[in-house]
């Protein structure tokens, strides 16, 4: 079974802090994604990566950056956390570039106070 | 740009059939997929339609009409465990990108 894990289930940070969210997948998938999920807005793509050290902006990249130094690990960085970044963050991975099937991690509920 | 529309909520009784609709607007269309997410859980892939017609997988079926830019997810013999949110999704960009654009989700409540 594909497994996507995220470093924390719940996280509370203060405004202005630098925040790292880690995601690891164990199936040698090429593609990895970061989404945020807010009530009534569905899943919105922040960044994705289709190879090591490669990244592309999604629909809402402002205030975020990413890092992919190893194939299995994709990190989301909030350079200076703000209260409007309070959300559920979901990581996903997929094998083929053309596939619709993404495997999601359990999510990190981030609260910025 | 790309956008998808789904009803925000649907309610049905156990044992019944329910249909969750999705209409989309895309610059290029390569198929429609559906995901299920239980409360507090991760989204999981249900189905994918690239061509017109009905695809059946057990109690769940998914339909696509490309000419109408419309699809639906059909759930039969509803069970309490089917209470969840359901998202439709299309490709965001070219056919060989893994990027998906998701709808806002439909919350299905199954009542006894």
Coordinates of C-alpha atoms in Angstrom, one line a residue:
Chain A
X1 CA 0.0 0.0 0.0
X2 CA 1.1 3.5 -0.8
X3 CA 1.8 5.5 2.3
X4 CA 2.0 9.2 2.6
X5 CA 2.9 10.6 6.0
X6 CA 3.0 14.1 7.3
X7 CA 5.2 15.2 10.2
X8 CA 2.4 16.5 12.4
X9 CA -1.3 16.0 12.8
X10 CA -1.8 19.3 14.7
X11 CA 0.4 22.3 14.9
X12 CA 0.1 25.7 16.7
X13 CA 2.4 28.5 15.7
X14 CA 2.6 32.2 16.4
X15 CA 2.3 34.9 13.8
X16 CA 5.7 35.6 12.2
X17 CA 7.2 32.2 12.9
X18 CA 8.8 30.2 10.1
X19 CA 6.9 26.9 9.8
X20 CA 8.0 23.7 8.2
X21 CA 5.5 21.0 7.1
X22 CA 7.1 17.7 6.1
X23 CA 5.7 15.1 3.8
X24 CA 7.2 11.7 3.0
X25 CA 5.9 9.0 0.6
X26 CA 7.3 5.5 0.4
X27 CA 6.3 4.4 -3.2
X28 CA 8.9 6.1 -5.3
X29 CA 6.3 8.5 -6.8
X30 CA 7.6 11.2 -9.1
X31 CA 4.9 13.8 -8.3
X32 CA 4.2 15.4 -5.0
X33 CA 1.7 18.1 -4.1
X34 CA 0.7 20.5 -1.3
X35 CA -2.9 21.6 -0.9
X36 CA -4.7 23.6 1.7
X37 CA -8.3 22.8 2.5
X38 CA -10.7 25.3 3.9
X39 CA -14.5 24.9 4.5
X40 CA -16.5 25.7 1.3
X41 CA -13.3 26.1 -0.8
X42 CA -12.4 22.5 -1.4
X43 CA -8.7 21.6 -2.0
X44 CA -6.6 24.3 -3.5
X45 CA -3.1 23.6 -4.8
X46 CA -0.2 25.5 -3.3
X47 CA 2.8 24.0 -5.0
X48 CA 3.7 20.8 -6.8
X49 CA 6.9 19.0 -7.8
X50 CA 7.4 16.5 -10.6
X51 CA 11.0 15.7 -9.8
X52 CA 13.7 16.3 -7.3
X53 CA 14.6 20.0 -7.1
X54 CA 11.8 20.8 -9.5
X55 CA 8.7 22.7 -8.4
X56 CA 5.8 24.6 -9.9
X57 CA 3.4 27.1 -8.4
X58 CA -0.1 26.1 -7.9
X59 CA -3.1 28.4 -7.6
X60 CA -2.3 29.9 -4.2
X61 CA 1.5 30.0 -3.8
X62 CA 1.8 33.4 -2.1
X63 CA 3.3 33.2 1.4
X64 CA 4.6 29.7 0.8
X65 CA 7.7 28.0 -0.6
X66 CA 8.7 24.4 -1.0
X67 CA 11.7 22.2 -1.1
X68 CA 12.3 18.8 -2.6
X69 CA 15.9 17.6 -2.0
X70 CA 15.0 13.9 -2.1
X71 CA 12.4 12.1 -4.2
X72 CA 10.5 10.8 -1.2
X73 CA 10.3 14.1 0.7
X74 CA 8.4 17.3 -0.1
X75 CA 8.5 20.2 2.4
X76 CA 6.1 23.2 2.6
X77 CA 7.6 26.3 4.2
X78 CA 5.6 29.2 5.6
X79 CA 8.3 31.9 5.7
X80 CA 6.4 34.2 8.1
X81 CA 3.2 32.6 9.3
X82 CA 0.1 34.7 9.3
X83 CA -3.4 34.1 10.8
X84 CA -4.9 33.7 7.3
X85 CA -2.7 30.6 6.9
X86 CA -4.6 28.8 9.5
X87 CA -5.9 25.8 7.6
X88 CA -5.7 22.0 7.0
X89 CA -2.7 21.2 4.8
X90 CA -2.7 18.0 2.8
X91 CA 0.2 16.5 1.0
X92 CA -0.3 14.1 -1.9
X93 CA 1.8 12.0 -4.3
X94 CA 1.2 10.3 -7.6
X95 CA 3.2 8.0 -9.8
X96 CA 2.7 9.0 -13.4
X97 CA 2.5 12.6 -14.6
X98 CA -0.7 11.9 -16.5
X99 CA -2.6 10.1 -13.7
X100 CA -5.6 11.3 -11.9
X101 CA -5.0 9.1 -8.9
X102 CA -3.3 10.9 -6.1
X103 CA -2.5 9.5 -2.7
X104 CA -3.1 11.8 0.2
X105 CA -1.5 12.0 3.6
X106 CA -3.6 12.4 6.8
X107 CA -3.2 16.2 6.8
X108 CA -1.8 18.8 9.2
X109 CA -4.2 21.1 11.0
X110 CA -2.2 24.3 11.4
X111 CA -3.4 27.1 13.7
X112 CA -1.6 30.4 13.6
X113 CA -2.3 32.7 16.6
Chain B
X1 CA -9.4 29.3 -16.4
X2 CA -10.9 26.2 -14.9
X3 CA -13.8 25.9 -12.5
X4 CA -16.0 23.2 -11.2
X5 CA -19.4 23.4 -9.6
X6 CA -21.0 20.9 -7.2
X7 CA -23.9 21.1 -4.8
X8 CA -22.6 21.8 -1.3
X9 CA -24.8 19.3 0.5
X10 CA -26.9 16.3 -0.4
X11 CA -29.0 14.2 2.1
X12 CA -30.4 10.7 1.4
X13 CA -31.6 7.7 3.4
X14 CA -29.9 4.4 3.9
X15 CA -30.5 2.0 1.0
X16 CA -31.4 4.7 -1.4
X17 CA -29.6 5.9 -4.6
X18 CA -28.0 9.4 -4.7
X19 CA -26.5 11.3 -7.6
X20 CA -23.8 14.0 -7.0
X21 CA -23.5 16.3 -10.0
X22 CA -20.4 18.2 -11.3
X23 CA -20.2 20.8 -14.1
X24 CA -16.9 22.0 -15.2
X25 CA -15.3 24.7 -17.4
X26 CA -11.8 24.0 -18.6
X27 CA -9.5 25.3 -21.3
X28 CA -8.6 21.8 -22.2
X29 CA -10.3 18.6 -20.9
X30 CA -8.7 15.3 -20.3
X31 CA -11.1 13.6 -18.0
X32 CA -13.0 13.9 -14.7
X33 CA -12.2 12.1 -11.5
X34 CA -13.9 11.7 -8.1
X35 CA -12.5 11.6 -4.6
X36 CA -14.1 10.7 -1.3
X37 CA -13.1 12.2 2.0
X38 CA -14.5 11.1 5.4
X39 CA -14.6 13.7 8.1
X40 CA -11.1 14.0 9.6
X41 CA -9.7 11.7 6.9
X42 CA -7.6 11.9 3.8
X43 CA -9.2 12.2 0.3
X44 CA -9.2 8.8 -1.5
X45 CA -9.5 8.3 -5.2
X46 CA -12.8 6.7 -6.4
X47 CA -12.9 6.9 -10.2
X48 CA -11.9 8.5 -13.4
X49 CA -13.8 9.1 -16.7
X50 CA -12.0 10.1 -19.8
X51 CA -14.7 9.1 -22.3
X52 CA -18.5 9.6 -22.3
X53 CA -20.6 7.1 -20.5
X54 CA -21.0 5.3 -17.3
X55 CA -18.2 3.5 -15.4
X56 CA -19.3 1.2 -12.7
X57 CA -17.2 0.1 -9.7
X58 CA -19.4 -1.9 -7.2
X59 CA -22.0 0.4 -5.6
X60 CA -20.4 3.5 -7.1
X61 CA -20.7 4.6 -10.7
X62 CA -19.4 7.7 -12.5
X63 CA -20.8 9.3 -15.6
X64 CA -19.4 11.8 -18.0
X65 CA -20.9 13.8 -20.9
X66 CA -18.1 15.8 -22.5
X67 CA -20.6 17.7 -24.8
X68 CA -22.4 19.0 -21.7
X69 CA -19.3 19.5 -19.6
X70 CA -21.0 17.5 -17.0
X71 CA -20.5 14.4 -14.9
X72 CA -22.0 12.8 -11.9
X73 CA -21.2 10.2 -9.2
X74 CA -23.9 7.7 -8.5
X75 CA -24.0 5.9 -5.2
X76 CA -26.4 2.9 -4.9
X77 CA -27.6 1.0 -1.9
X78 CA -26.4 3.8 0.4
X79 CA -24.8 2.8 3.7
X80 CA -24.1 5.0 6.7
X81 CA -20.4 4.7 6.0
X82 CA -21.0 6.6 2.7
X83 CA -21.5 9.8 4.7
X84 CA -18.5 11.8 3.5
X85 CA -17.5 14.7 1.2
X86 CA -17.2 14.0 -2.5
X87 CA -15.0 16.0 -4.8
X88 CA -14.8 16.1 -8.5
X89 CA -11.5 17.1 -10.2
X90 CA -10.2 17.9 -13.6
X91 CA -6.6 18.3 -15.0
X92 CA -5.1 21.7 -14.5
X93 CA -3.1 22.3 -17.5
X94 CA -1.8 19.9 -20.2
X95 CA -2.6 16.2 -20.3
X96 CA 0.8 15.1 -18.9
X97 CA 0.7 17.2 -15.8
X98 CA -0.2 15.7 -12.5
X99 CA -1.9 18.9 -11.4
X100 CA -5.6 18.6 -10.5
X101 CA -8.2 21.3 -9.9
X102 CA -10.8 20.2 -7.4
X103 CA -14.4 21.3 -6.9
X104 CA -15.6 22.7 -3.6
X105 CA -17.0 19.3 -2.5
X106 CA -20.4 17.9 -1.8
X107 CA -21.2 16.7 1.7
X108 CA -23.4 13.6 1.6
X109 CA -25.3 12.8 4.8
X110 CA -26.9 9.4 4.9
X111 CA -29.7 9.1 7.4
X112 CA -31.1 5.8 8.8

